[in-house]
XYZ file of C-alpha atoms in Angstrom:
575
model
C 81.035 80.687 88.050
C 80.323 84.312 89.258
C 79.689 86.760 86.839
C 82.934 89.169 86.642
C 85.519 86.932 87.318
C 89.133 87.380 85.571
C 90.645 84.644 84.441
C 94.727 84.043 83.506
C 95.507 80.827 82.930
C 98.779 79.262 81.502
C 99.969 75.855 80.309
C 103.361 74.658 81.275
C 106.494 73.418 79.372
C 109.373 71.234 80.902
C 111.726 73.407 82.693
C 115.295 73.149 81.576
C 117.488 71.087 83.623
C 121.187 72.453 85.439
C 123.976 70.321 87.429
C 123.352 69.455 91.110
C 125.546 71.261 93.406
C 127.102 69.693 96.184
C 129.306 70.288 99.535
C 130.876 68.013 101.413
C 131.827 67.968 105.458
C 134.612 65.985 106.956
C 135.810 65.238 110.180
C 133.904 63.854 113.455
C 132.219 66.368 115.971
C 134.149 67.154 118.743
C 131.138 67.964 121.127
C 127.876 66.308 121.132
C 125.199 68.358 119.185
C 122.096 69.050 121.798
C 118.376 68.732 121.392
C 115.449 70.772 122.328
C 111.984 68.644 122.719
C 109.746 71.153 122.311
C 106.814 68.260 121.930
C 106.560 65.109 121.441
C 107.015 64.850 118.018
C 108.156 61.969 115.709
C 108.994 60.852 112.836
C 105.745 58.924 112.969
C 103.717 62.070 113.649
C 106.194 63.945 110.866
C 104.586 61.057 107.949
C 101.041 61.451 109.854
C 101.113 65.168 108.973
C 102.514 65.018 105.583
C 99.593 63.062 104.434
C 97.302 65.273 105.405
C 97.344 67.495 102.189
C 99.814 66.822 98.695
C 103.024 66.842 99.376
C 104.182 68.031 95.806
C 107.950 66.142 95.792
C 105.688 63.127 95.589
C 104.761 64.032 92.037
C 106.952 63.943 88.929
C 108.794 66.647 88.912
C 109.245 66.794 85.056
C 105.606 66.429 84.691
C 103.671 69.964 83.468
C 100.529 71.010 85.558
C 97.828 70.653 83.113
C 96.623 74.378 84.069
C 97.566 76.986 86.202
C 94.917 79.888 86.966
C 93.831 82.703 88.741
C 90.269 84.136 88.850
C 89.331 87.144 90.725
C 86.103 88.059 91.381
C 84.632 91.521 92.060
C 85.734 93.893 94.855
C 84.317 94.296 97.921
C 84.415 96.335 101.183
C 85.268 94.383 103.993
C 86.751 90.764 104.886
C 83.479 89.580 106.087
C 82.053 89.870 102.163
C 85.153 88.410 100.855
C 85.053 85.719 102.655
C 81.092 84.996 101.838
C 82.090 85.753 98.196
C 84.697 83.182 97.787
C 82.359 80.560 99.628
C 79.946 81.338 96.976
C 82.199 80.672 94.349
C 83.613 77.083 95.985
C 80.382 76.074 96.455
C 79.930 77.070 92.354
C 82.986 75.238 91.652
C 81.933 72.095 93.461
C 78.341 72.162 91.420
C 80.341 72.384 88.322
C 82.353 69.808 86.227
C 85.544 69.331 87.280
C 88.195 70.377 85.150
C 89.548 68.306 82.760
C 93.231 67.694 83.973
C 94.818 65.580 85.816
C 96.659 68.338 88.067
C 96.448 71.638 88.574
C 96.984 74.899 90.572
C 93.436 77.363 90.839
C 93.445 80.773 92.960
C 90.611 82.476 93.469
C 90.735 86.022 95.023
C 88.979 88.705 96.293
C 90.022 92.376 96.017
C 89.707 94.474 99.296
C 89.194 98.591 98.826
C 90.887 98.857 102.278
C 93.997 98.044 103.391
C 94.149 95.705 106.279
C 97.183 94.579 108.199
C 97.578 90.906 107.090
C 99.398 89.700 110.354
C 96.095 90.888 112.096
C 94.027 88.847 109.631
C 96.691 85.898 110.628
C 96.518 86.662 114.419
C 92.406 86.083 113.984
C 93.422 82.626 112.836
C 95.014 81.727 116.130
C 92.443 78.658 116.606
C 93.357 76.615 113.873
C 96.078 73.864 113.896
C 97.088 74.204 110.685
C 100.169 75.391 108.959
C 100.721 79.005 108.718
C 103.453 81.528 107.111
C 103.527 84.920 107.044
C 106.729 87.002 105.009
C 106.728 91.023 105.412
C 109.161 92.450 102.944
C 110.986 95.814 103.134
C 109.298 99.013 102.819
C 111.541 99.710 99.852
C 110.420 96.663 97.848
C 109.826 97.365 94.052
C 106.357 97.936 92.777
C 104.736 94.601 91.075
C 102.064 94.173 88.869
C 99.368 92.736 90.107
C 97.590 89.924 87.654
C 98.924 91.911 84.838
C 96.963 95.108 85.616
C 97.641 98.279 84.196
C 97.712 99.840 88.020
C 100.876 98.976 89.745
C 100.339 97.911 93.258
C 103.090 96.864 96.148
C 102.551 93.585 97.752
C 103.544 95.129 101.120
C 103.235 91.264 102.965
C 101.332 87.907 102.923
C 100.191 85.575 105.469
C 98.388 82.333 105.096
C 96.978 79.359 106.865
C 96.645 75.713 105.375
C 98.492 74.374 102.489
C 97.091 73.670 99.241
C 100.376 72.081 98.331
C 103.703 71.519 100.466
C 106.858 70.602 99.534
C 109.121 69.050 102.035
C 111.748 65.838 102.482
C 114.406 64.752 105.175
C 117.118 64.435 102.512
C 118.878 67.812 101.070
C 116.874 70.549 98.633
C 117.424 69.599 95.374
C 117.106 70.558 91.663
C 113.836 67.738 91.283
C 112.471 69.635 94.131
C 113.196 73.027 92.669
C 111.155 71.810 89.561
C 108.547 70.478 92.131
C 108.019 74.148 93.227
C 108.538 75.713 90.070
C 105.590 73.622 88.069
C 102.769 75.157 90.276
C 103.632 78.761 89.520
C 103.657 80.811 86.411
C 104.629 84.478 85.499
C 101.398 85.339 84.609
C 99.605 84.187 88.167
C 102.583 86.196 89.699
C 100.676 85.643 93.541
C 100.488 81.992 93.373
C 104.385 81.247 95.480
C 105.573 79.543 97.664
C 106.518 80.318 101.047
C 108.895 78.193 102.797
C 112.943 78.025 104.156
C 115.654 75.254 103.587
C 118.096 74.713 106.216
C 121.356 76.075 106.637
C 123.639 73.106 106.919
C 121.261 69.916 104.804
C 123.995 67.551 105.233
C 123.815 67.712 109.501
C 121.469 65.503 111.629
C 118.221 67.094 112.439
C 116.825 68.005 115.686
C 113.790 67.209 117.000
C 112.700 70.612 117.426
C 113.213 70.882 113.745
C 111.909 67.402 112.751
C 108.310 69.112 111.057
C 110.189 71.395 108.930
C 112.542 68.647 107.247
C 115.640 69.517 105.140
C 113.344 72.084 103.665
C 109.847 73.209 103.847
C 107.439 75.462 100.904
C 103.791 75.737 101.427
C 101.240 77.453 98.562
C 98.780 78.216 101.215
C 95.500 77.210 101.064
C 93.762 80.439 102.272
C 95.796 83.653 102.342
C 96.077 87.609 102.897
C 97.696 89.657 101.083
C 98.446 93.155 102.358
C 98.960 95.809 99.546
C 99.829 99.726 99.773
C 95.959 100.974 100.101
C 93.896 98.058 99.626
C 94.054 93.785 100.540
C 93.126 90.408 98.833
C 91.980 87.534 100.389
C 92.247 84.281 98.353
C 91.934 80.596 98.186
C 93.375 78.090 96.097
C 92.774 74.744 95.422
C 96.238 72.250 93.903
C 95.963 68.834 93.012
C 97.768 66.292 91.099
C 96.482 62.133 90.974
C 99.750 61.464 90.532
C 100.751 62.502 94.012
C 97.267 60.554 94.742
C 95.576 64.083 95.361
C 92.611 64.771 93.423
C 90.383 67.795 92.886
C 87.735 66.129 94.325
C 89.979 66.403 97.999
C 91.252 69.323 96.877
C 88.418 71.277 97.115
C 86.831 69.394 100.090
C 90.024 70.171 102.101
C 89.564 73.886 100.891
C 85.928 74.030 101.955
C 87.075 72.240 105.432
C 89.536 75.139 106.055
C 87.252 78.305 104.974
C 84.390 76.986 107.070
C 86.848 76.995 110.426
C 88.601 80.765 109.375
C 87.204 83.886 111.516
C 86.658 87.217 109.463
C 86.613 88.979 112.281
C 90.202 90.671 112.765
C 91.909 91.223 116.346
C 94.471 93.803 116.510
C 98.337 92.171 117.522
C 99.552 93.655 120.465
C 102.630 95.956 119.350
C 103.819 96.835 122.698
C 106.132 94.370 125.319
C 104.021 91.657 126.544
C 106.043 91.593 129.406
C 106.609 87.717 130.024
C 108.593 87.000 133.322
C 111.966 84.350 132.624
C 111.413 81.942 134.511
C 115.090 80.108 133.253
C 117.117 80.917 130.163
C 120.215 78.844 129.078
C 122.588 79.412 126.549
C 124.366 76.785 124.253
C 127.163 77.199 124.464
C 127.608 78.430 127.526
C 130.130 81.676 128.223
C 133.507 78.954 128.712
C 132.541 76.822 125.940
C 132.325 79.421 124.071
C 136.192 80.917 124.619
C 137.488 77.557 123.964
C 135.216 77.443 120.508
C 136.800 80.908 120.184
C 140.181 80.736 121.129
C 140.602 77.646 118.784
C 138.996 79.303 115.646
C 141.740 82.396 116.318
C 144.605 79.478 116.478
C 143.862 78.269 113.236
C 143.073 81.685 111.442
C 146.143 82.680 112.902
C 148.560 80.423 111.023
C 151.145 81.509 108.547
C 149.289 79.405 105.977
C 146.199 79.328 107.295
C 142.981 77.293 105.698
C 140.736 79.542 107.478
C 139.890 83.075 107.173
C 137.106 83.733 108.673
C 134.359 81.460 110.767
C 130.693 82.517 111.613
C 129.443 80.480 115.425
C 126.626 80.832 116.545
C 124.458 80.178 120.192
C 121.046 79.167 120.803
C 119.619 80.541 124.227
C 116.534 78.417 125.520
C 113.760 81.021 127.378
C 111.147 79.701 129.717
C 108.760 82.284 130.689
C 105.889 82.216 133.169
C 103.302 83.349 130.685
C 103.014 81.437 127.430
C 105.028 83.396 124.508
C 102.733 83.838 121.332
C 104.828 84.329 118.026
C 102.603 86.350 116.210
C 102.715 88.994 119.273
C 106.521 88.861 119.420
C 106.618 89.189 115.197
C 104.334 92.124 115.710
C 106.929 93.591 118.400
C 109.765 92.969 116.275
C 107.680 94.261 113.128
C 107.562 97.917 114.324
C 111.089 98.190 114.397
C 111.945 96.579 111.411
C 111.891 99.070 108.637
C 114.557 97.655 106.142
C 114.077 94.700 107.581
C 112.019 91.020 106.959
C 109.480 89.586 109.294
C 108.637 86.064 108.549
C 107.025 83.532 110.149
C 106.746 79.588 109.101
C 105.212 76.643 110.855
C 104.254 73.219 109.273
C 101.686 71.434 111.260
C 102.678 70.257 114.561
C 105.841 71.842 114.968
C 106.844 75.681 116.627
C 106.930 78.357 114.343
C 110.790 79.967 112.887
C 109.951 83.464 113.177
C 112.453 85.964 112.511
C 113.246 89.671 112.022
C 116.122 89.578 109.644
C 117.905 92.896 107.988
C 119.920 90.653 105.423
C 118.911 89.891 101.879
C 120.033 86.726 99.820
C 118.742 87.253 96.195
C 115.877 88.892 95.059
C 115.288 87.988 90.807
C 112.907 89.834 89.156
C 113.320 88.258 86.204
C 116.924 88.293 84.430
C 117.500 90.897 86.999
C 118.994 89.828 89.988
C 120.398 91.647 93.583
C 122.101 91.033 96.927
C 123.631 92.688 99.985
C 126.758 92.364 101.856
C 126.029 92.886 104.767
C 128.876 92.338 107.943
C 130.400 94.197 111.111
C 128.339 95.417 113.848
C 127.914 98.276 116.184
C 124.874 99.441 118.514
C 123.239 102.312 117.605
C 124.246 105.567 119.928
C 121.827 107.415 122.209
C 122.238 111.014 120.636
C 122.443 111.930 116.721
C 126.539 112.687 117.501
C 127.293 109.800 119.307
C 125.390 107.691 116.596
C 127.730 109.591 114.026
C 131.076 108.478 115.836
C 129.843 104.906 116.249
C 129.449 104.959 112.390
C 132.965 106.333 112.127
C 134.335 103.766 114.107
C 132.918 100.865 112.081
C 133.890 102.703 109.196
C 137.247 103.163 110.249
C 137.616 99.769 111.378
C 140.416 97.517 109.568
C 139.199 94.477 111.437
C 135.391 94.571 110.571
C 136.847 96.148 106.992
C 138.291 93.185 106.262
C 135.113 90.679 107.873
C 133.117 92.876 105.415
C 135.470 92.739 102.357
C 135.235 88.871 102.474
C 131.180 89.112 102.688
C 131.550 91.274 99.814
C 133.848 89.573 97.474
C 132.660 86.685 97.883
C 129.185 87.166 97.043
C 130.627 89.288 93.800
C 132.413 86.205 93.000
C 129.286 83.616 93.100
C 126.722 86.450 91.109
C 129.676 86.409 88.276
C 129.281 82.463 88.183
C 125.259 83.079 87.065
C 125.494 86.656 85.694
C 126.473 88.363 83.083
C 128.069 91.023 84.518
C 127.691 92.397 88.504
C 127.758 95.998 89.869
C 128.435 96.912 93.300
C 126.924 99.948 94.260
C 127.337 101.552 96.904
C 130.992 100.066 97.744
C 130.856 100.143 101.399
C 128.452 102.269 103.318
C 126.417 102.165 106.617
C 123.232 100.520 106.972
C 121.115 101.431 110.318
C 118.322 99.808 111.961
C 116.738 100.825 115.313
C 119.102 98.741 117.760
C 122.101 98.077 115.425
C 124.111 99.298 112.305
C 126.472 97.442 109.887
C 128.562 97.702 106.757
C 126.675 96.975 103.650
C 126.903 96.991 99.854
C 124.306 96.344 97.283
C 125.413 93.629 94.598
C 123.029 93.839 90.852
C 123.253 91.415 88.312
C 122.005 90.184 85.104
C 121.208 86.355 84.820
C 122.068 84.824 82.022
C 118.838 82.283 82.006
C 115.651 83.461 84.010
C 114.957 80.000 85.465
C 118.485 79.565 87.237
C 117.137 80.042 90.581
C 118.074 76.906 92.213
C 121.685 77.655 90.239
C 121.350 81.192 92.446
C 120.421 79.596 95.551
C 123.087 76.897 95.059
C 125.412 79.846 94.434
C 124.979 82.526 97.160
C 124.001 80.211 99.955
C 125.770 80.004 102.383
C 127.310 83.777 102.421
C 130.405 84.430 104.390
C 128.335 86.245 106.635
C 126.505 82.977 108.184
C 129.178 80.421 107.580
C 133.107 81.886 106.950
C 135.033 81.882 104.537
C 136.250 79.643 102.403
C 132.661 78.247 102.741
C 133.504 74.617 102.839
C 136.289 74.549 106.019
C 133.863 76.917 107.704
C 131.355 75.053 107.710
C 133.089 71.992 108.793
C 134.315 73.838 111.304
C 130.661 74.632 112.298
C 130.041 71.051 111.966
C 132.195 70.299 114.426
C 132.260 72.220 117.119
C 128.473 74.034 117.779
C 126.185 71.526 119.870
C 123.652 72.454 118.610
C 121.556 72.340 115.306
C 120.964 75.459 113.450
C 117.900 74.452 111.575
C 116.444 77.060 109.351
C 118.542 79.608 111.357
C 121.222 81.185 108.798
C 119.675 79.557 106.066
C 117.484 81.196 103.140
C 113.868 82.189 104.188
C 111.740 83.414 101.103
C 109.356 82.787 98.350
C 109.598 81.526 94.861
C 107.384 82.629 92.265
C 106.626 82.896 88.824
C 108.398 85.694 87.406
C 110.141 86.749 90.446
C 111.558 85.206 93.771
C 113.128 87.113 97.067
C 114.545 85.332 99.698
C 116.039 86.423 103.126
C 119.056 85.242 105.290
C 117.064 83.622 109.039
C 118.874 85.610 111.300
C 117.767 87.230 113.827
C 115.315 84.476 114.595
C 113.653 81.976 117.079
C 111.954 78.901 117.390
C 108.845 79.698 119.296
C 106.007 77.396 120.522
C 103.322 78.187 123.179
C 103.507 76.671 126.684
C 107.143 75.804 125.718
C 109.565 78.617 125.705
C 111.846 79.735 122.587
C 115.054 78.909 121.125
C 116.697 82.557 119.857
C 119.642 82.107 118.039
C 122.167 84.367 116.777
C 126.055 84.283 115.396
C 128.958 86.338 114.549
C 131.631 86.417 112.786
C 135.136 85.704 114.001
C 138.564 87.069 112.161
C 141.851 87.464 112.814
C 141.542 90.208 116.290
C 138.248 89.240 117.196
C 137.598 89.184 121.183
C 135.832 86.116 122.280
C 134.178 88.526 125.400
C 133.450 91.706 122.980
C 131.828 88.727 120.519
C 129.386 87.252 123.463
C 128.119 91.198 123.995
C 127.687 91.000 120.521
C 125.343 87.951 120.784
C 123.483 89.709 123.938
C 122.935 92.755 121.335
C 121.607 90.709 118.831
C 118.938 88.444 121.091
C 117.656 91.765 122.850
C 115.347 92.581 120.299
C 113.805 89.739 121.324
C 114.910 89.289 125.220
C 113.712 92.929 125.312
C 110.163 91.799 125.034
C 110.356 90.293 127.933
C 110.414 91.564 131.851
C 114.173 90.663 132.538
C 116.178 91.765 135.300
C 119.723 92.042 134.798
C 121.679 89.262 134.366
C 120.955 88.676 130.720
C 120.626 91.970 129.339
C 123.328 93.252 131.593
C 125.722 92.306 129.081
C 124.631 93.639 125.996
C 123.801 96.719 127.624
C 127.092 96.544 128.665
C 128.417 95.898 125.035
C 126.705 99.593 124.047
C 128.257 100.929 127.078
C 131.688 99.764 126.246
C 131.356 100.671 122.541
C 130.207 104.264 123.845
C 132.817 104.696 125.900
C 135.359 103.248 122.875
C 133.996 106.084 120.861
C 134.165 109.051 123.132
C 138.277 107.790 124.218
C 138.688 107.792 120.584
């Protein structure tokens, strides 16, 4: 091995086991649930893929990986050297005895002294079919230390290509596949994670457009970039386990197979509209469908005793454009104007990629501590500083998205006090703005009472009234029955697990993109007692434009959005 290399290595003990959570869904579907075929995937194709690299469910979950390391080798100047560093030290560790374990997680990484967008370094990778992910968190993200260093350092996002280990299955995300995850990271290799989303209803049929990503889907990638504040890493990292019948020996072949196909030299994303003609765009469900979905939500809420509160429906609008739609180009786009917001993308091998532009945070831990966000009611932003103030003041003043937002609120307080030992909410209520909408928000901290109760957490605080309704359980039966189509990874948790902390995001906000194909965007909102099925739809055009407005669109589809700030403007100024 090179001379200079840091090692941190760590040797894990059984993780401590919790109760299974559940939910159950009743009644049959009153409308028939609709499928995109973006290929021609299969289930065939879905088992082909999944051999192609360890699946780590397929191991014992209860099982400790004999070692767990990362080694990082001198800095250098540019990506090019990195990259001829790190084959230098593969091609030392194939010379070398392998190690003497019978699994086991090794990243290798190269510090950068320049820092290099990583979705450019991603974009550069556009050749490969392989599986990619990419997760950009907010700008306000706490500082981290990197590898234990002295220097604090602030992962500002990741991408990767290839998978040194996946996790995925068609049945629902469990606590043996929490453990699954869990045994290939360690607090003090704090970059090994994994990358990945579960879906937002596990218990509903999937689609074929979502038949690659299975009930869930985590990927430690095989070759990533990791973007900090003033400098970048590139890394590599070999996982294997014979039990999953995955040895080093393929490990590290696979590894040299993927760093021999990556480019080092980066091309710049385009960050401006591509400007992709529609050639057809169709919503699900459409305008009529969706007043009857509506109107019969408002009937039951409505009721002197009524079992539901509040729902959250959503639509999926399929875009066919003349030129092909890249997702990396339309993540860029959204990127620039999503400060306080995650970008994400994930794609598992044959399959479109979820990418996504979300403002919403589910959990981040960092260790016992834990925080959330409320996050509910919506308004455009206004055209002047003045008329943005009075739009605030209207949502402020609002007793209708008061009480959508009270529910969010409450009910997250409510499921933090189940794993914490004691939850602030500060602020109460206040506005949160981003560059095409604003909302009501509170932030939610905690203190766990066990630092490995993440799957306890997730169990908890997905799914948030602000996705599904409220209560959670005849919401989402509700949902169940009447949307025709599946949600997927849409509303469900996006994120990363890792050693000694673990953030994950709320897919909104998001589409299902593939090249040559079109894109499914979906968004929801939430309906309570005075909602207006028409003033609701506006709100879904307001939503989708950040990525309709990427586009070349004449007006029939952005008409109504438009129209949505129009009419909110105009609300304002009577008021």
């Amino acid at each position: 091995m090179a001379v200079g290399i840091r090692h941190c290595t760590v040797r894990f003990m059984e993780l401590e086991s919790s109760s299974l959570m559940k939910c159950s869904l009743s009644s049959s579907p009153l409308y028939r649930k609709q499928s995109v075929h973006f290929s021609n995937s299969s289930s065939q194709r879905y088992n082909q893929c999944c051999s192609l690299s360890m699946n780590g469910c397929q191991g014992d979950s209860r099982d400790p990986i004999g070692t767990v390391e990362t080694r990082t080798l001198p800095a250098v100047s540019s990506p090019a050297l990195a990259m001829e560093r790190l084959n230098s030290a593969i091609s030392d560790m194939i010379k070398s005895d392998p190690p003497p374990y019978n699994s086991g997680i090794i990243r290798l990484e190269v510090p950068i002294e320049e820092q290099i967008e990583a979705l450019e370094w991603l974009h550069a990778q556009n050749h490969l079919l392989l599986p990619r992910c990419f997760f950009s968190g907010r700008r306000v993200a706490s500082e981290m230390c990197i590898n234990g260093a002295s220097s604090h350092s602030k992962l500002v996002s990741v991408a990767g290509v290839g998978s040194a280990v996946f996790f995925t299955h068609l049945r629902p995300f469990s606590l043996d596949d929490w453990r699954a995850i869990r045994r290939f990271l360690s607090k003090k290799c704090p970059l090994i994670r994994a990358y990945g989303a579960i879906r937002f209803d596990a218990t509903a049929d999937i689609a074929s457009e979502w038949s690659a990503f299975g009930s869930f889907y985590f990927m430690v990638p095989q070759v990533e970039f990791d973007e900090l504040e003033g400098s970048s890493i590139i890394a590599a990292t070999i996982a294997w386990d014979n039990a999953a019948s995955w040895t080093y020996q393929r490990a590290i072949d696979a590894l040299q197979a993927t760093i021999w196909q990556l480019s080092s030299v980066l091309i710049t994303v385009q960050k401006k509209n591509p400007h992709s003609h529609i050639l057809d765009s169709t919503h699900v469900p459409g305008k009529a469908s969706w007043d009857n979905v509506v109107k019969r939500a408002l009937q039951i809420i409505s009721r002197n005793d009524p079992v539901l509160i509040k729902v959250v429906l959503a639509r999926s609008t399929r875009v066919v454009t003349a030129a092909d739609i890249d997702p990396l180009t339309w993540l860029a786009c959204l990127k620039v104007e999503g400060e306080n917001a995650y970008q994400f993308c994930l794609q598992p091998p044959h399959s479109p990629a979820f990418i996504g532009n979300t403002p919403e945070q589910l959990f981040h831990r960092d260790r016992l501590s834990i925080c959330s966000e409320a996050l509910a009611g919506t308004r455009a932003r206004g055209g002047s500083e003045l008329l943005d103030l009075k739009i605030e003041q209207d949502l402020l003043s609002s007793a209708k998205d008061h009480n959508e937002f009270a529910i969010v609120r409450e009910c997250i307080r409510r499921r933090l006090e189940a794993v914490c030992s004691s939850v602030l909410i500060e602020p109460k209520k206040a506005i949160r703005k981003f560059t095409r909408v604003q909302h009501l928000y509170a932030r939610l901290r905690g203190r766990l009472q066990a630092e490995d109760d993440e799957f306890k957490i997730l169990s908890s605080v997905h799914p948030t009234p602000a996705v599904c309704g409220y209560p959670t359980e005849d919401a989402r039966a509700f949902i169940s029955e009447t949307e025709m189509f599946d949600r997927g990874m849409y509303a469900g948790p996006v994120g990363w697990f890792g050693g000694e902390e673990s953030e994950f995001a709320v897919g909104i906000r998001s589409a299902l993109v593939e090249k040559g194909l079109g894109a499914l965007i979906y968004a929801g909102t939430g309906i309570v007692e005075g909602s207006d099925s028409s003033l609701e739809w506006e709100e879904l055009e307001l939503k989708t434009s950040q990525f309709t407005k990427l586009m070349k669109l004449e007006a029939p589809l952005l008409t109504r959005g438009q129209n949505r700030i129009i009419n909110q403007n105009q609300k304002v100024q009577r008021a």
